[in-house]
Short mmCIF file of N, CA and C in Angstrom, two decimals:
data_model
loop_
_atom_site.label_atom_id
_atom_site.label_comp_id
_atom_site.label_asym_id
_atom_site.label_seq_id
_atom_site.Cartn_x
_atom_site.Cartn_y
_atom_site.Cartn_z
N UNK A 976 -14.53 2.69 -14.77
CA UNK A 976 -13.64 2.64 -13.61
C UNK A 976 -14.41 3.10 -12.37
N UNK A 977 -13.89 2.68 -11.37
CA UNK A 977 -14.99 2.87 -9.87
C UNK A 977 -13.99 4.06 -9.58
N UNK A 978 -15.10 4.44 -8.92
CA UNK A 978 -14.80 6.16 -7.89
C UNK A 978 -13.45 5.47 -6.79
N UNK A 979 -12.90 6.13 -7.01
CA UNK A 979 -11.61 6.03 -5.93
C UNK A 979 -11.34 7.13 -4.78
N UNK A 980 -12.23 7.97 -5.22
CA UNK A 980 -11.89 9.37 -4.02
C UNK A 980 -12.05 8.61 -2.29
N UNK A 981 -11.10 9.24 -1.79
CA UNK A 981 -11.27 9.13 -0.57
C UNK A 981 -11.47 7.53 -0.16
N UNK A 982 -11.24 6.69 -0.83
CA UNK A 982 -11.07 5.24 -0.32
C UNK A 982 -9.76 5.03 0.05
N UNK A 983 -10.00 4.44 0.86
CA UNK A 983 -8.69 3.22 1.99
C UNK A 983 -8.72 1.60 1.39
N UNK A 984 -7.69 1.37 1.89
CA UNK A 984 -7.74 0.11 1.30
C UNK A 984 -6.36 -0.21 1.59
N UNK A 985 -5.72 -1.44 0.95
CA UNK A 985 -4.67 -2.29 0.73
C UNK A 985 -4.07 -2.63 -0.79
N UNK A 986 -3.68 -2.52 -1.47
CA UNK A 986 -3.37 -2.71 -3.12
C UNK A 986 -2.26 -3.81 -3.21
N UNK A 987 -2.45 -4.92 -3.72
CA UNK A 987 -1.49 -5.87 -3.57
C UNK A 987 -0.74 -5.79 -4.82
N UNK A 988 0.46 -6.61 -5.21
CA UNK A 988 1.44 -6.54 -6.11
C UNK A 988 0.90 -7.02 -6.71
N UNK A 989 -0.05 -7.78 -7.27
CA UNK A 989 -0.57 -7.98 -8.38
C UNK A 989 -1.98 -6.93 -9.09
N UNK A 990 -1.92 -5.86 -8.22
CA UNK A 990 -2.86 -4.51 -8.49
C UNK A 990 -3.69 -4.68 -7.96
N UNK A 991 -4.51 -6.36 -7.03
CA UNK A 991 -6.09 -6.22 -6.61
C UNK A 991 -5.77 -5.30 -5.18
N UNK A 992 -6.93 -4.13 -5.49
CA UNK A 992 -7.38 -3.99 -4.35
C UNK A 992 -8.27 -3.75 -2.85
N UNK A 993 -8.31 -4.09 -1.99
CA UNK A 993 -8.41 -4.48 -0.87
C UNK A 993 -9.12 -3.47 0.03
N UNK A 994 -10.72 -2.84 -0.23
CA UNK A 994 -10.79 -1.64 0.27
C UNK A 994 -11.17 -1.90 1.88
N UNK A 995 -10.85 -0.79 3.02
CA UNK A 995 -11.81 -1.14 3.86
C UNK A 995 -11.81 0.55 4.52
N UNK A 996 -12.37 0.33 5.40
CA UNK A 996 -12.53 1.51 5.67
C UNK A 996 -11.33 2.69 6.53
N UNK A 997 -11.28 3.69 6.67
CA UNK A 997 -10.27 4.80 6.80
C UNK A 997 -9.86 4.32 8.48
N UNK A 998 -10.45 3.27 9.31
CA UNK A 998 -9.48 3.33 10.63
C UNK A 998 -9.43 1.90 10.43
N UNK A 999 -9.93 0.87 9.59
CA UNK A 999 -9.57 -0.45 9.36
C UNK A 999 -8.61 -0.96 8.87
N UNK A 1000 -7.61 -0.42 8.64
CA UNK A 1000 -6.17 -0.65 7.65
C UNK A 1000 -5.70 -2.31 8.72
N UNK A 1001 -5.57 -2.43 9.80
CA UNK A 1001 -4.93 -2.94 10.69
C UNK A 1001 -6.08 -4.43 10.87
N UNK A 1002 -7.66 -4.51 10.82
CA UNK A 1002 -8.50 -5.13 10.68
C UNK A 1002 -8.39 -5.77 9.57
N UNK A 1003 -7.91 -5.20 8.06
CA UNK A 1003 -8.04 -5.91 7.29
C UNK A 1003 -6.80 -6.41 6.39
N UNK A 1004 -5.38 -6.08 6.86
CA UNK A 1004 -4.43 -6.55 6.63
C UNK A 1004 -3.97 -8.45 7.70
N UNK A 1005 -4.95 -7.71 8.92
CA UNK A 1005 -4.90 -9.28 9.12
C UNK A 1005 -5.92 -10.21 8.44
N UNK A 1006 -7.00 -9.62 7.99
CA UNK A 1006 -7.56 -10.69 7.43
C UNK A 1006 -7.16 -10.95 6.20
N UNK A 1007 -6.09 -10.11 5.48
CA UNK A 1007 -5.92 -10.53 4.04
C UNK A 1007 -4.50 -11.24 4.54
N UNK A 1008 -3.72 -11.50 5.42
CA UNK A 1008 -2.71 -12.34 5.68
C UNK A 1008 -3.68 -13.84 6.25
N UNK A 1009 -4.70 -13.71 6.84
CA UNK A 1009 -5.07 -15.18 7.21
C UNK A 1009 -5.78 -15.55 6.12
N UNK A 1010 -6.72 -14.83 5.05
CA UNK A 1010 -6.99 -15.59 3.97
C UNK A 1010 -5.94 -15.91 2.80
N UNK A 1011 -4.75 -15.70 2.79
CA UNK A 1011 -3.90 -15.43 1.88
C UNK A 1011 -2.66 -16.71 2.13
N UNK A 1012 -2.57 -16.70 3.68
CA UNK A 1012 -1.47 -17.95 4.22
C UNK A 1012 0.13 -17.02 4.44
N UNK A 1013 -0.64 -15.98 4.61
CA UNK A 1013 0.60 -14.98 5.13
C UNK A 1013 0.80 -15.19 6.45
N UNK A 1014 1.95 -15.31 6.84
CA UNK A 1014 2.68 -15.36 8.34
C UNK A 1014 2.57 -13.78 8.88
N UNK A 1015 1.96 -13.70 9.43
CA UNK A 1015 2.32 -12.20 10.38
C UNK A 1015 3.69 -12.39 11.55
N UNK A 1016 4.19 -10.89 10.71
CA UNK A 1016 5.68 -11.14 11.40
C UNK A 1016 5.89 -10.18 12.91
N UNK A 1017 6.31 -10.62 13.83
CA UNK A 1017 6.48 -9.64 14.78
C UNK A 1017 7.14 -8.76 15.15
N UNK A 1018 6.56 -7.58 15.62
CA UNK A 1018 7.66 -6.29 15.47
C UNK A 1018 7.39 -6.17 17.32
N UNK A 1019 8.97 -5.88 17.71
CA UNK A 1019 9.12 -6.21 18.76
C UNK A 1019 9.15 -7.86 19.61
N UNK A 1020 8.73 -7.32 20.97
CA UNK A 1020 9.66 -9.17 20.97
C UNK A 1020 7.87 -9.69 20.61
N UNK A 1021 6.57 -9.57 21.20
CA UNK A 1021 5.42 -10.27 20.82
C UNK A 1021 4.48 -9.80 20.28
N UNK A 1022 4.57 -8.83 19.52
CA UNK A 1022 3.30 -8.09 18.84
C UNK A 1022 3.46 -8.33 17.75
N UNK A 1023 2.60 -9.20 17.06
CA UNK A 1023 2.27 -9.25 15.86
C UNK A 1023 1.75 -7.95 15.09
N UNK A 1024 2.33 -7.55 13.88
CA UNK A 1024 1.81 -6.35 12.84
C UNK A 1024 1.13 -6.66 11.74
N UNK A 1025 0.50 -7.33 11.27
CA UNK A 1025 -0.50 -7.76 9.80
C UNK A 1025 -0.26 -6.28 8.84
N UNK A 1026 -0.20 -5.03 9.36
CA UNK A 1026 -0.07 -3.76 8.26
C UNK A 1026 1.55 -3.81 7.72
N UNK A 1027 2.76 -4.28 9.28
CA UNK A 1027 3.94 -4.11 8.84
C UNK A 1027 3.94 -5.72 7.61
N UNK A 1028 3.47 -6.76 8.15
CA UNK A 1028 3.89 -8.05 7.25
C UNK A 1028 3.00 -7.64 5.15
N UNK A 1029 2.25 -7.06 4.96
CA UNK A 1029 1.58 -6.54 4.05
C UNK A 1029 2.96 -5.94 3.05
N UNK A 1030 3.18 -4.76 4.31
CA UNK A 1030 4.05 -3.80 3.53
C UNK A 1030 5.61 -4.41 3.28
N UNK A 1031 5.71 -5.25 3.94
CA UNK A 1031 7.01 -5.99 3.75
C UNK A 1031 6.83 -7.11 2.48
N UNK A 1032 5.67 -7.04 2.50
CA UNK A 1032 5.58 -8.07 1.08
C UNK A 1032 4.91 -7.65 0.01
N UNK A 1033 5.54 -6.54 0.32
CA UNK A 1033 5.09 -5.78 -1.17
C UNK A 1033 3.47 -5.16 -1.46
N UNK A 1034 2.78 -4.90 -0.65
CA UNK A 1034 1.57 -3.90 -0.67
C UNK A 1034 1.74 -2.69 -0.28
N UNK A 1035 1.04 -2.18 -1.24
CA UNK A 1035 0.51 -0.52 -0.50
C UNK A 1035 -0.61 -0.32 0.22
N UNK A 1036 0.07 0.65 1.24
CA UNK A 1036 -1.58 1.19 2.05
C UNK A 1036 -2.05 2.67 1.07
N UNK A 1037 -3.01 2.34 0.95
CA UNK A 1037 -3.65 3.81 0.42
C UNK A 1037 -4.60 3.96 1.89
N UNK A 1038 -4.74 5.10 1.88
CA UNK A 1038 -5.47 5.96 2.97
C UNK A 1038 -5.90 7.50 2.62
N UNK A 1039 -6.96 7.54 2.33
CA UNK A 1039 -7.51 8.96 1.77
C UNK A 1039 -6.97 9.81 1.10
N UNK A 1040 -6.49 9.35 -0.10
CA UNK A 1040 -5.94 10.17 -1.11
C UNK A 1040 -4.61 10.05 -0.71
N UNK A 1041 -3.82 9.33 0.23
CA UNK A 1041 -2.18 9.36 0.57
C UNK A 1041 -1.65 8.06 0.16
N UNK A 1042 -0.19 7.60 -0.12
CA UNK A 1042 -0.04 6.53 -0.23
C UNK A 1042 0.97 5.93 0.57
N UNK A 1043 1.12 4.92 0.92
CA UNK A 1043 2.33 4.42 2.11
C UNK A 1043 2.98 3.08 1.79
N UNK A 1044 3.86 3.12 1.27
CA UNK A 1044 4.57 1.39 1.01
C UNK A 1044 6.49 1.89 1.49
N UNK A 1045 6.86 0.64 1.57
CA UNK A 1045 7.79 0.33 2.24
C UNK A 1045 8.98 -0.59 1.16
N UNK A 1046 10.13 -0.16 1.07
CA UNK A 1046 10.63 -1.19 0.19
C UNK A 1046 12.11 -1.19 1.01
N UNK A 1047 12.32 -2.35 0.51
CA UNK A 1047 13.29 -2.78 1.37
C UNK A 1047 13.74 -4.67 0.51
N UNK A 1048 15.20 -5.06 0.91
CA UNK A 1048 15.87 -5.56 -0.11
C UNK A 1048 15.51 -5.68 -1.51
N UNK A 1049 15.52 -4.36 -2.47
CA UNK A 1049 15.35 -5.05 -3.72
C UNK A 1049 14.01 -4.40 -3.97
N UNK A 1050 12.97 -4.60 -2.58
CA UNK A 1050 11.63 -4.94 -3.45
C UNK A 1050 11.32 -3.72 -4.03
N UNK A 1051 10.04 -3.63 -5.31
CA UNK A 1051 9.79 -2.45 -5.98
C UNK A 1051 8.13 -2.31 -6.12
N UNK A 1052 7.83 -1.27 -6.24
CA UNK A 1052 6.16 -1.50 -6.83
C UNK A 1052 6.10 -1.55 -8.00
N UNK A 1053 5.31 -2.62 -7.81
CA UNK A 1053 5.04 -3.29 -9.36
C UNK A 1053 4.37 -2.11 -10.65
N UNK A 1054 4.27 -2.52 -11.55
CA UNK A 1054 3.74 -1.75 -13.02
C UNK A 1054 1.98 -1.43 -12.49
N UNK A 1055 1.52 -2.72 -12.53
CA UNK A 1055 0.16 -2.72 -11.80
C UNK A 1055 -0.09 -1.36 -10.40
N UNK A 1056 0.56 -1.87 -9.43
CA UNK A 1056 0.35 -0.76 -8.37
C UNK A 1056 0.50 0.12 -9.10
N UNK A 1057 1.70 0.81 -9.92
CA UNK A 1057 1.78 2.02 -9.97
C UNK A 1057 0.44 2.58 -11.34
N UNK A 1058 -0.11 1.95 -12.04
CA UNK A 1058 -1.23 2.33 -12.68
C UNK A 1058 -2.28 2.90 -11.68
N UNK A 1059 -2.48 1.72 -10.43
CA UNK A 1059 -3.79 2.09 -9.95
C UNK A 1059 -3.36 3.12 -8.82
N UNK A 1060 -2.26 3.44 -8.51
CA UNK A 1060 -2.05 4.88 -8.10
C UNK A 1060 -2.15 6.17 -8.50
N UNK A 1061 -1.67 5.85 -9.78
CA UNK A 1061 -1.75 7.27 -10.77
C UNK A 1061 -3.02 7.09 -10.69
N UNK A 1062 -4.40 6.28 -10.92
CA UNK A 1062 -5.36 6.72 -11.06
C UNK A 1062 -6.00 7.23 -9.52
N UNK A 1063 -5.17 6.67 -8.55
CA UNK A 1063 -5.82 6.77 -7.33
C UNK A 1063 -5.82 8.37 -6.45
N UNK A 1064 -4.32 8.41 -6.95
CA UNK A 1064 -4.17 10.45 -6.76
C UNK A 1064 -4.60 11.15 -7.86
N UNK A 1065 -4.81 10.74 -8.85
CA UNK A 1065 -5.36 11.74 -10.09
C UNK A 1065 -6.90 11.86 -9.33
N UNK A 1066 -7.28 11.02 -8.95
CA UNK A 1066 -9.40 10.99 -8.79
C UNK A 1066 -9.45 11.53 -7.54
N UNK A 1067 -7.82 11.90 -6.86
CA UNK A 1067 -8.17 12.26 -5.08
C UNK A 1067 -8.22 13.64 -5.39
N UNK A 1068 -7.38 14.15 -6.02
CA UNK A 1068 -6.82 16.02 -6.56
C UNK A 1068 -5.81 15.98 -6.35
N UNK A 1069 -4.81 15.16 -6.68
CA UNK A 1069 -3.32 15.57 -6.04
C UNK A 1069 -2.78 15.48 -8.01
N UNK A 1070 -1.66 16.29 -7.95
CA UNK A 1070 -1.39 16.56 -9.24
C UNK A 1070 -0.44 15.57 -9.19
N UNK A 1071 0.27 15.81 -10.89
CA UNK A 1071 1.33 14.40 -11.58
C UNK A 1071 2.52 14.79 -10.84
N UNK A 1072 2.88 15.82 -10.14
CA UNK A 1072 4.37 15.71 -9.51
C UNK A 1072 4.16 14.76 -8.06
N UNK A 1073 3.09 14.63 -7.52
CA UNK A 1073 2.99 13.90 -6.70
C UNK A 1073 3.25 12.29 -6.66
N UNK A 1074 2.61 12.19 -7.77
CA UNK A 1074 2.91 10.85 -8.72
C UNK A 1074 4.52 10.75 -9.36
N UNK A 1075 5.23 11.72 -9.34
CA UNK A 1075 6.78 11.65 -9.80
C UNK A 1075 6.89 11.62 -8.93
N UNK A 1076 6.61 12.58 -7.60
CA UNK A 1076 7.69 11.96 -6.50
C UNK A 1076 7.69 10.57 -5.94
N UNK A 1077 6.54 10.15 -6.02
CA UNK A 1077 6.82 8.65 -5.62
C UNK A 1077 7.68 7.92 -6.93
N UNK A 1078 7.98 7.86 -7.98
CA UNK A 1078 8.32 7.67 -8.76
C UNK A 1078 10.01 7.66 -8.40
N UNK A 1079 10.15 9.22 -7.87
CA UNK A 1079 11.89 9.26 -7.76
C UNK A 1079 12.18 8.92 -6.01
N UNK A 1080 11.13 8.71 -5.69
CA UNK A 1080 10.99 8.12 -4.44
C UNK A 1080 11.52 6.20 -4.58
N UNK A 1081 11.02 6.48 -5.26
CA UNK A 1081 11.07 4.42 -5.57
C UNK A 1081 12.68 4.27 -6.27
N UNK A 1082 12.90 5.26 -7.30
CA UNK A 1082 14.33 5.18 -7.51
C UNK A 1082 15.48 5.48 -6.81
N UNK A 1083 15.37 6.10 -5.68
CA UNK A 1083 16.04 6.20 -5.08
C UNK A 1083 16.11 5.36 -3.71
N UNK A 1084 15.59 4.45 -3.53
CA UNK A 1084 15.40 3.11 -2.76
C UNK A 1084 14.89 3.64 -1.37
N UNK A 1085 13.91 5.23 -1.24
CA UNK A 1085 13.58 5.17 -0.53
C UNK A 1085 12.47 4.33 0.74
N UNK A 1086 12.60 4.30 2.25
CA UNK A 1086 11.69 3.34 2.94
C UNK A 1086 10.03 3.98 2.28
N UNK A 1087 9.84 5.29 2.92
CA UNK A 1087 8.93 5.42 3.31
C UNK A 1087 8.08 6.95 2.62
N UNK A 1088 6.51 6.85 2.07
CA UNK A 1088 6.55 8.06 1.25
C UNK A 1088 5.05 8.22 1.65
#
């Protein structure tokens, strides 16, 4: 398994993920919506978001040992994401309640963690 400490990245619902670097989150969510045939959706009346259209379709942002996804009608993180999370805070130092709270985080249909 590859070193995960302190990597950034993107983790898609099917578990691949998407590393780039710790201020590139925003650089490379648009490029994984234009190689992908993702519509970037606009927040506000003309600003396009490539990080908000990601998280609306079901990706996580990881960012240095933290994790950030968004759910909303329905959606859930998949079996996949949640493997390569547990491994992703286990290899950062964050202990297994951290990993439950996102857990009772997700059951309880929270947005944002």
């Amino acid at each position: 398994m590859r070193k995960l400490i302190s990597v950034s990245g993107w983790l898609s619902p099917t578990g691949e993920f998407y590393e780039c670097l710790y201020t590139e989150h925003w650089d490379k969510a648009k490029e994984i919506c234009h190689r992908q045939n993702i519509k970037i959706l606009v927040k506000g009346f003309f600003n396009k978001d490539p990080e908000m259209t990601l998280e609306k379709n079901g990706w996580v942002k990881l960012s240095q040992g933290t994790v950030q996804y968004y759910l909303e009608d329905g959606k859930r993180i998949s079996k996949k994401q949640l493997d390569f999370i547990f491994d992703y805070l286990t290899e950062n130092g964050r202990n297994i309640a951290r990993y439950e709270q996102i857990l009772s985080c997700i059951n309880s249909s929270s947005q944002f963690l």
